[in-house]
Each structure stands twice: as structure tokens, then as C-alpha cells.
């Protein structure tokens, strides 16, 4: 009871804080404005819907990419369902609000009893998927009360998570409200077993399926084709200021046969301008590209292109490895079978650590090491071997989507 009161107060305080922050923070403003009149919008959107609804919830864009293979497989094999996706964060919703694989995409109303009851009454799902560990107490309680099969997919846990702390009783209760939990690794399964969960399956990580499929379907981009023609290419993806400063130092030491395709994590105007100031005279924006440009840096000021752009790399650099949050998605780069590298903050990401163990990636600590890694690709045999090790590691980890789909098929088949 006390934990529920604290939870309710915490969620309420956060919502209030976001409203205050929305006056000066663009993302907070999106969070607030996206939820104005949201229940009414959902009601209007679903008013004429006659199909049974499958609901998938994702915190943000990364979780969406983990759930995406499963949703697409369900859509392909069980086409009679309507697919509804919710996001907690603007960084997921704003990028994927027009995703063609879903029939409906919304923000998730802030978690409280009234919102959860109204939302569940409106969408009336027959099956629910929560991705990774973005769990909300009143939604899960409402689903349990309605006897709606509810699954957590592509989850990964460690001892530091609140689920396993003395104060985590409500978080543990949320896990027990789930029908089944599909985890990425055996360590996660062992941790859940220790807190009394038996409905756990080690299914693997659906992101491996996603990147293999996406790379296989990757189209060409005319701007990238023109920029890369006749040059060796470093593709630097999901970069932060620390990465960009590093790359600026590296580029000036590279022969002019090398060009840089820079895809920052944050593409708002202020950050794009800061990169242009840092790399003065060297950049041309994707949105302003001119054929035949002599600029060495293509500054990609659009979202949603990174996975396709990695195919142009002779070597890929994945950003985030010099910040607290750690390196971004290494799989999207490694799947193309080229050498890849990233900074020293990677240990919380299993796939990054395993790529290093397989010699399918390289960790770099400074600009000297990155310059050396880039120039080492001149040894084509060594570069090909390194890239192949990374790609083979990814291929060996596919199959999670099928594992999960096999388990939940018994529920999907109940509702023709």
C-alpha cells in the first residue's frame, strides 16, 4: 500500500515537473502537448474499429526497434488484428508516429488509475506486449484484472535494477502481473528466478533479427552515393559532442582520400550549428547537398537514415562511448560486415562486449587509436576478417522473434 502511494506521488510529481519544464525544454513540450486531449483522440481514432487489437508499448525508439520484428511478424502471419503502438518518450513517438506497420500510434497517457482504465476500455486489447522493461503499475493491474495476456519481450536485467533491491517490492509486483517474460540472456532469467518468477523464457534479443532484415532490405541513397563516390568512408553514427571533437581531430590527420559521413544523435538546429562551428569549412548538410561538393564531411541533419548509411562505410564509428549512457546500437553497423569501433563506455551492453570478444569490433580511447583503426583498413584482408567476425556474430544470434512468436501463438490463435 505504501509503495503504491509513493509510486502514485512520484508519477504525479514527474508529470508536474514535465509541465513546468515544457516552458523552456522542447522535448518536455512535446511530451505535454502530445498528451493534451489524448484520451479523446484515441476514442475518436478507434470509434469505427471492429478488429481485435494487439497493443505494444515502448519507452522510446530503441525499444521500438526491439519490438518491431515481433510486430511485423504478427502483422504478416495474423493480419486480421489491428496493431496499436504507444510510446512514453517523444524521441520514439515523433520519429515513428507514421510507422506503416501499425494501425495506430499514440503517446501513452500518464500512468494513473483513471487514465489506465479509460485507455484499456477504449482499446480493449486481446494481447499486450511491453518491450524491455518500461512497466507501468496501473496499466499492468488493469490488464491483469481483465485477464488480458500480457508479455514482456526482449527484457534484460542486472543486479543494479530496482526489481532486485530492498525497496523494489512494487516493481517486483509488476513483474508478477505479467503472463510471461521473454529475456535476452540466462543471467536475466536467473535473477528473475531468484525473486520467484517461473514464467520466464530465454528467447534472445529481437534486435538481431531486426538489423539482419533491415540490412538485407536497405536501399541506396542518392546523396550518399554522390558523396562517397571515389572516396574511402568513415560513417560515424549517433554521435555526441565528445565523439564529434574526437572525429574532428582524426579527420585532419587522415589522407584526403577519406571522407566522413557524420550522423549525430541529436539533429536539432542548435547542435547542427555547433558541429558546423567545430568543423568549420569542412561540412555540408544532407539537406543542402550539392553534387560535386568538395566538402569532406556530410552532416546528416535528418533522422531515420543511419542504418542504411552504415552500408557505405569502410569503417564505422558508433557514438556514445565517451558518455555516461554508453555506446549506441553497435549491431546496425556491424551487420554490414565492415570493421567498427566505439569508445570505452560499453560494458552495460552485452552485444558490444561480445563483439569485442569475437574481434568483430575495436574499443578506442583517443584520437590516436581511432586514426590507427581507420588506417588499418588499408589492409583489406585484415579489415574483411574483422568485419566478417562481427557479421557472423550477429547472424549466430538471430531467431528471438520466432522463439517468442512460437510461445505466444497459442494466444493469437484464440482470436481468429
Coordinates of C-alpha atoms in Angstrom, one line a residue:
X1 CA 0.0 0.0 0.0
X2 CA 2.8 2.5 1.0
X3 CA 4.7 1.6 -2.2
X4 CA 1.7 2.3 -4.3
X5 CA 1.2 5.7 -2.6
X6 CA 4.8 6.6 -3.2
X7 CA 4.6 5.4 -6.8
X8 CA 1.5 7.5 -7.5
X9 CA 3.1 10.5 -5.9
X10 CA 6.3 10.0 -7.9
X11 CA 4.5 9.7 -11.2
X12 CA 2.4 12.7 -10.4
X13 CA 5.4 14.8 -9.4
X14 CA 7.2 13.8 -12.6
X15 CA 4.2 14.8 -14.7
X16 CA 4.0 18.2 -12.9
X17 CA 7.7 18.7 -13.4
X18 CA 7.5 18.0 -17.1
X19 CA 4.7 20.6 -17.4
X20 CA 6.9 23.2 -15.8
X21 CA 9.9 22.2 -18.0
X22 CA 7.8 22.4 -21.1
X23 CA 8.0 26.2 -21.0
X24 CA 11.7 26.1 -21.9
X25 CA 12.5 22.5 -23.0
X26 CA 11.4 21.3 -26.5
X27 CA 11.2 17.6 -25.6
X28 CA 9.2 18.3 -22.5
X29 CA 6.9 20.5 -24.6
X30 CA 6.3 17.6 -27.0
X31 CA 5.7 15.3 -24.0
X32 CA 3.0 17.6 -22.6
X33 CA 1.4 18.7 -25.9
X34 CA 1.3 15.2 -27.2
X35 CA -0.9 14.2 -24.3
X36 CA -3.4 17.0 -24.4
X37 CA -6.8 15.6 -25.1
X38 CA -5.2 12.2 -25.7
X39 CA -8.0 10.0 -24.4
X40 CA -10.4 11.8 -26.7
X41 CA -8.1 11.4 -29.7
X42 CA -7.8 7.7 -29.0
X43 CA -11.5 7.4 -28.7
X44 CA -12.2 9.1 -32.0
X45 CA -9.5 7.1 -33.8
X46 CA -10.9 3.8 -32.7
X47 CA -14.6 4.6 -32.9
X48 CA -15.1 2.6 -36.0
X49 CA -12.6 -0.1 -35.3
X50 CA -14.1 -3.6 -35.5
X51 CA -10.9 -5.7 -35.4
X52 CA -9.3 -7.1 -32.3
X53 CA -6.4 -5.0 -31.1
X54 CA -2.9 -6.1 -30.2
X55 CA -1.1 -3.4 -28.1
X56 CA 2.7 -2.9 -27.9
X57 CA 4.2 -0.4 -25.6
X58 CA 7.7 1.0 -26.0
X59 CA 9.5 3.6 -23.9
X60 CA 11.3 5.2 -26.9
X61 CA 12.9 4.5 -30.2
X62 CA 15.4 1.9 -29.1
X63 CA 12.7 -0.3 -27.5
X64 CA 10.5 0.1 -30.6
X65 CA 13.3 -1.3 -32.7
X66 CA 13.4 -4.3 -30.4
X67 CA 9.7 -4.8 -30.6
X68 CA 9.4 -4.1 -34.3
X69 CA 10.4 -7.5 -35.6
X70 CA 7.7 -9.2 -33.5
X71 CA 5.0 -6.7 -34.6
X72 CA 5.9 -7.2 -38.2
X73 CA 5.9 -11.0 -37.9
X74 CA 2.5 -10.8 -36.2
X75 CA 1.2 -8.5 -38.9
X76 CA 2.4 -10.8 -41.6
X77 CA 1.0 -14.0 -40.1
X78 CA -2.0 -12.7 -38.2
X79 CA -3.2 -10.0 -40.5
X80 CA -6.7 -9.8 -39.0
X81 CA -5.5 -7.9 -35.9
X82 CA -5.2 -4.1 -35.6
X83 CA -1.8 -3.1 -34.2
X84 CA -1.7 -0.3 -31.8
X85 CA 1.7 1.1 -30.5
X86 CA 2.3 3.5 -27.7
X87 CA 5.4 5.5 -26.7
X88 CA 6.3 7.1 -23.5
X89 CA 9.0 9.4 -24.9
X90 CA 8.8 12.0 -27.7
X91 CA 12.0 10.7 -29.1
X92 CA 10.2 7.5 -30.0
X93 CA 6.8 8.9 -30.9
X94 CA 7.9 11.8 -33.1
X95 CA 10.1 9.5 -35.2
X96 CA 7.6 6.6 -35.6
X97 CA 4.2 8.2 -35.4
X98 CA 3.7 7.4 -39.1
X99 CA 5.1 3.9 -38.9
X100 CA 3.2 1.9 -41.6
X101 CA 3.5 -1.4 -39.7
X102 CA 1.0 -0.1 -37.1
X103 CA -2.7 0.9 -37.5
X104 CA -2.5 3.3 -34.6
X105 CA 0.4 5.1 -32.9
X106 CA -0.1 7.2 -29.7
X107 CA 1.7 8.5 -26.7
X108 CA 0.9 6.5 -23.6
X109 CA -1.3 8.5 -21.2
X110 CA 0.5 9.2 -17.9
X111 CA 0.1 6.2 -15.6
X112 CA -2.7 6.6 -13.1
X113 CA -5.8 4.6 -12.3
X114 CA -8.2 6.8 -14.3
X115 CA -6.0 7.0 -17.4
X116 CA -5.3 3.3 -17.4
X117 CA -9.0 2.3 -17.0
X118 CA -10.1 4.8 -19.8
X119 CA -7.3 3.7 -22.1
X120 CA -7.9 0.0 -21.7
X121 CA -11.7 0.4 -22.0
X122 CA -11.1 2.2 -25.3
X123 CA -8.6 -0.1 -27.0
X124 CA -9.9 -3.3 -25.4
X125 CA -6.8 -5.3 -26.4
X126 CA -6.7 -9.1 -26.7
X127 CA -2.9 -9.3 -26.2
X128 CA -0.3 -6.8 -24.9
X129 CA 3.5 -6.6 -25.4
X130 CA 5.7 -4.5 -23.2
X131 CA 9.3 -4.1 -24.6
X132 CA 12.4 -4.4 -22.4
X133 CA 11.3 -3.1 -19.0
X134 CA 9.1 0.0 -19.4
X135 CA 6.4 -1.2 -17.0
X136 CA 3.6 0.8 -15.5
X137 CA 1.7 -0.3 -12.5
X138 CA -1.9 0.8 -13.2
X139 CA -1.8 -0.4 -16.8
X140 CA -0.5 -3.8 -15.7
X141 CA -3.0 -4.0 -12.9
X142 CA -5.8 -3.2 -15.3
X143 CA -4.7 -5.8 -17.8
X144 CA -4.4 -8.4 -15.1
X145 CA -7.9 -7.6 -13.8
X146 CA -9.2 -8.0 -17.4
X147 CA -7.4 -11.3 -17.8
X148 CA -5.6 -10.0 -20.9
X149 CA -2.4 -11.9 -21.8
X150 CA 0.5 -9.6 -21.2
X151 CA 4.1 -10.2 -22.2
X152 CA 7.4 -8.6 -21.5
X153 CA 9.7 -9.1 -24.5
X154 CA 13.5 -8.6 -25.1
X155 CA 13.9 -7.9 -21.4
X156 CA 17.4 -7.7 -19.9
X157 CA 18.1 -7.3 -16.2
X158 CA 21.1 -6.9 -13.9
X159 CA 21.6 -6.7 -10.1
X160 CA 21.6 -2.9 -10.1
X161 CA 17.9 -2.7 -11.2
X162 CA 15.3 -1.7 -8.6
X163 CA 13.5 -5.0 -9.2
X164 CA 16.2 -6.7 -7.1
X165 CA 16.6 -4.1 -4.3
X166 CA 15.0 -4.0 -0.9
X167 CA 12.9 -1.1 -2.0
X168 CA 11.7 -2.7 -5.2
X169 CA 8.6 -4.6 -3.9
X170 CA 6.2 -2.7 -6.3
X171 CA 8.5 -3.3 -9.2
X172 CA 8.6 -7.0 -8.4
X173 CA 4.8 -7.0 -8.1
X174 CA 4.6 -5.6 -11.7
X175 CA 6.7 -8.5 -13.0
X176 CA 4.3 -10.9 -11.3
X177 CA 1.4 -9.3 -13.1
X178 CA 2.8 -10.4 -16.4
X179 CA 1.7 -13.6 -18.2
X180 CA 5.2 -14.4 -19.3
X181 CA 8.7 -12.7 -19.5
X182 CA 11.0 -13.3 -22.5
X183 CA 14.6 -12.3 -21.6
X184 CA 17.7 -11.8 -23.7
X185 CA 20.1 -13.9 -21.6
X186 CA 20.4 -16.6 -18.9
X187 CA 21.7 -14.1 -16.3
X188 CA 18.4 -12.2 -16.6
X189 CA 16.4 -15.4 -16.2
X190 CA 18.4 -16.4 -13.1
X191 CA 17.8 -13.1 -11.5
X192 CA 14.0 -13.4 -12.1
X193 CA 14.0 -16.9 -10.8
X194 CA 15.6 -15.7 -7.5
X195 CA 12.6 -13.4 -6.9
X196 CA 10.1 -16.1 -7.6
X197 CA 9.3 -15.8 -11.3
X198 CA 8.8 -19.1 -13.1
X199 CA 7.1 -17.8 -16.2
X200 CA 10.4 -16.9 -17.9
X201 CA 12.0 -17.9 -21.2
X202 CA 15.4 -17.1 -22.6
X203 CA 14.4 -16.1 -26.1
X204 CA 17.3 -13.9 -27.2
X205 CA 17.4 -10.4 -28.5
X206 CA 15.0 -9.4 -31.3
X207 CA 17.3 -6.6 -32.4
X208 CA 19.5 -9.2 -34.1
X209 CA 16.6 -10.2 -36.3
X210 CA 15.7 -6.6 -36.9
X211 CA 19.1 -5.5 -38.1
X212 CA 19.6 -8.5 -40.4
X213 CA 16.3 -8.0 -42.1
X214 CA 16.8 -4.2 -42.3
X215 CA 20.3 -4.5 -43.8
X216 CA 19.0 -7.0 -46.3
X217 CA 16.3 -4.6 -47.4
X218 CA 18.5 -1.4 -47.2
X219 CA 18.0 0.8 -50.2
X220 CA 20.5 3.2 -51.7
X221 CA 20.5 6.9 -51.0
X222 CA 21.4 9.1 -54.0
X223 CA 23.0 11.8 -51.8
X224 CA 25.2 9.2 -50.1
X225 CA 26.1 7.6 -53.4
X226 CA 27.3 11.0 -54.8
X227 CA 29.2 12.0 -51.6
X228 CA 31.0 8.6 -51.3
X229 CA 31.9 8.1 -55.0
X230 CA 35.7 7.6 -55.3
X231 CA 36.4 8.0 -51.6
X232 CA 37.0 5.9 -48.5
X233 CA 34.3 6.5 -46.0
X234 CA 34.0 6.7 -42.2
X235 CA 30.4 6.6 -41.1
X236 CA 30.0 8.0 -37.6
X237 CA 26.6 7.3 -36.1
X238 CA 24.7 8.5 -33.1
X239 CA 27.5 10.9 -32.2
X240 CA 27.6 13.2 -29.2
X241 CA 29.8 16.3 -28.7
X242 CA 32.7 14.3 -27.3
X243 CA 32.6 12.0 -30.3
X244 CA 32.5 14.9 -32.7
X245 CA 35.5 16.6 -31.1
X246 CA 37.4 13.3 -31.4
X247 CA 36.4 12.9 -35.1
X248 CA 37.4 16.5 -35.9
X249 CA 40.9 15.7 -34.6
X250 CA 41.1 12.5 -36.5
X251 CA 39.9 13.8 -39.9
X252 CA 42.7 16.4 -40.1
X253 CA 45.3 13.6 -39.8
X254 CA 43.7 11.4 -42.5
X255 CA 44.7 11.4 -46.1
X256 CA 42.3 13.3 -48.4
X257 CA 41.0 10.0 -49.8
X258 CA 39.0 9.7 -46.6
X259 CA 35.6 11.4 -46.1
X260 CA 33.3 11.4 -43.1
X261 CA 29.6 10.8 -43.0
X262 CA 28.5 12.2 -39.6
X263 CA 25.1 11.3 -38.2
X264 CA 24.6 13.0 -34.8
X265 CA 22.3 11.6 -32.2
X266 CA 20.7 15.0 -31.8
X267 CA 19.8 16.8 -35.1
X268 CA 18.2 19.9 -33.7
X269 CA 19.4 23.2 -35.3
X270 CA 21.5 24.3 -32.3
X271 CA 23.5 21.1 -32.3
X272 CA 23.9 21.0 -36.1
X273 CA 25.3 24.6 -36.0
X274 CA 27.7 23.6 -33.1
X275 CA 29.1 20.9 -35.3
X276 CA 29.5 23.3 -38.3
X277 CA 31.3 25.7 -35.9
X278 CA 33.6 22.9 -34.7
X279 CA 34.4 21.6 -38.2
X280 CA 34.3 25.0 -39.9
X281 CA 34.6 24.9 -43.6
X282 CA 34.5 21.1 -43.9
X283 CA 30.8 20.3 -43.7
X284 CA 27.9 20.2 -46.0
X285 CA 24.4 19.4 -44.7
X286 CA 22.4 16.5 -46.1
X287 CA 19.5 18.9 -46.6
X288 CA 21.7 21.3 -48.6
X289 CA 23.8 18.8 -50.5
X290 CA 25.2 19.8 -53.9
X291 CA 26.6 17.3 -56.4
X292 CA 30.3 17.6 -56.8
X293 CA 30.9 19.1 -53.4
X294 CA 34.5 19.3 -52.2
X295 CA 33.5 19.1 -48.6
X296 CA 34.9 16.2 -46.6
X297 CA 32.1 15.9 -44.1
X298 CA 28.5 15.1 -44.9
X299 CA 26.5 16.3 -41.9
X300 CA 23.3 14.2 -41.8
X301 CA 20.6 16.5 -40.4
X302 CA 17.8 14.0 -40.9
X303 CA 16.6 11.2 -38.7
X304 CA 15.8 7.6 -39.7
X305 CA 18.7 7.1 -42.2
X306 CA 21.5 5.7 -40.1
X307 CA 21.0 2.0 -40.5
X308 CA 21.0 2.4 -44.3
X309 CA 24.0 4.8 -44.3
X310 CA 26.2 2.3 -42.4
X311 CA 26.4 0.3 -45.7
X312 CA 28.6 3.0 -47.2
X313 CA 31.3 2.6 -44.6
X314 CA 34.8 1.3 -45.0
X315 CA 34.8 1.6 -41.2
X316 CA 32.1 2.6 -38.8
X317 CA 32.3 4.6 -35.6
X318 CA 29.4 4.2 -33.1
X319 CA 28.9 7.2 -30.8
X320 CA 28.1 7.4 -27.2
X321 CA 31.1 5.5 -25.9
X322 CA 32.6 8.6 -24.2
X323 CA 29.4 9.5 -22.3
X324 CA 27.7 8.1 -19.1
X325 CA 24.9 6.4 -21.1
X326 CA 27.3 4.4 -23.1
X327 CA 27.7 3.4 -26.7
X328 CA 24.6 3.3 -29.0
X329 CA 23.5 0.5 -31.3
X330 CA 26.6 -1.4 -32.5
X331 CA 24.6 -4.0 -34.3
X332 CA 23.4 -1.6 -37.0
X333 CA 27.0 -1.0 -38.0
X334 CA 28.4 -4.5 -37.6
X335 CA 25.7 -6.2 -39.6
X336 CA 27.3 -4.9 -42.9
X337 CA 30.5 -6.9 -42.3
X338 CA 32.9 -3.9 -42.0
X339 CA 35.2 -3.0 -39.1
X340 CA 33.6 -0.9 -36.4
X341 CA 34.8 0.8 -33.3
X342 CA 33.5 2.7 -30.3
X343 CA 34.6 4.4 -27.1
X344 CA 35.3 2.9 -23.7
X345 CA 31.9 3.1 -22.1
X346 CA 30.2 -0.1 -23.4
X347 CA 30.1 -2.6 -20.6
X348 CA 26.4 -2.3 -19.9
X349 CA 25.7 -3.5 -23.5
X350 CA 26.1 -7.3 -23.9
X351 CA 26.3 -7.2 -27.7
X352 CA 29.1 -4.6 -27.6
X353 CA 31.2 -6.6 -25.1
X354 CA 30.6 -9.8 -27.1
X355 CA 31.6 -8.1 -30.4
X356 CA 34.9 -7.2 -28.8
X357 CA 35.4 -10.7 -27.5
X358 CA 34.8 -12.0 -31.1
X359 CA 37.3 -9.5 -32.5
X360 CA 34.4 -8.1 -34.5
X361 CA 34.9 -4.6 -33.1
X362 CA 37.5 -2.4 -31.6
X363 CA 37.4 -0.2 -28.5
X364 CA 39.3 3.1 -28.9
X365 CA 40.2 5.5 -26.1
X366 CA 41.5 8.5 -28.0
X367 CA 42.0 10.1 -31.4
X368 CA 45.4 8.4 -32.0
X369 CA 43.8 4.9 -31.6
X370 CA 40.9 5.9 -33.9
X371 CA 43.2 7.2 -36.6
X372 CA 45.2 3.9 -36.4
X373 CA 42.0 1.9 -36.6
X374 CA 40.9 3.8 -39.7
X375 CA 44.3 3.5 -41.5
X376 CA 44.5 -0.2 -40.6
X377 CA 41.6 -0.8 -43.0
X378 CA 44.1 -0.3 -45.8
X379 CA 45.0 -3.9 -45.0
X380 CA 42.0 -5.3 -46.9
X381 CA 42.4 -8.9 -45.7
X382 CA 42.5 -7.9 -42.1
X383 CA 39.6 -5.5 -42.5
X384 CA 37.5 -8.1 -44.2
X385 CA 38.2 -10.7 -41.5
X386 CA 37.3 -8.3 -38.7
X387 CA 34.1 -7.3 -40.4
X388 CA 33.1 -10.9 -41.1
X389 CA 33.6 -11.8 -37.4
X390 CA 31.2 -9.1 -36.4
X391 CA 28.6 -10.0 -39.0
X392 CA 28.8 -13.7 -38.2
X393 CA 28.3 -13.0 -34.5
X394 CA 25.1 -11.2 -35.4
X395 CA 23.9 -13.9 -37.7
X396 CA 24.5 -16.5 -35.0
X397 CA 22.2 -14.7 -32.6
X398 CA 19.1 -14.4 -34.8
X399 CA 15.9 -16.3 -34.0
X400 CA 14.5 -14.5 -31.0
X401 CA 11.4 -13.3 -32.9
X402 CA 10.5 -16.8 -33.9
X403 CA 11.1 -18.1 -30.4
X404 CA 8.7 -15.5 -28.9
X405 CA 6.1 -15.9 -31.6
X406 CA 6.0 -19.7 -31.1
X407 CA 5.2 -19.2 -27.5
X408 CA 2.5 -16.6 -27.9
X409 CA 0.9 -18.2 -30.9
X410 CA -1.4 -20.2 -28.6
X411 CA -3.0 -16.9 -27.5
X412 CA -3.1 -15.4 -31.0
X413 CA -4.8 -18.4 -32.4
X414 CA -7.6 -18.0 -29.8
X415 CA -8.9 -14.9 -31.7
X416 CA -9.3 -15.6 -35.4

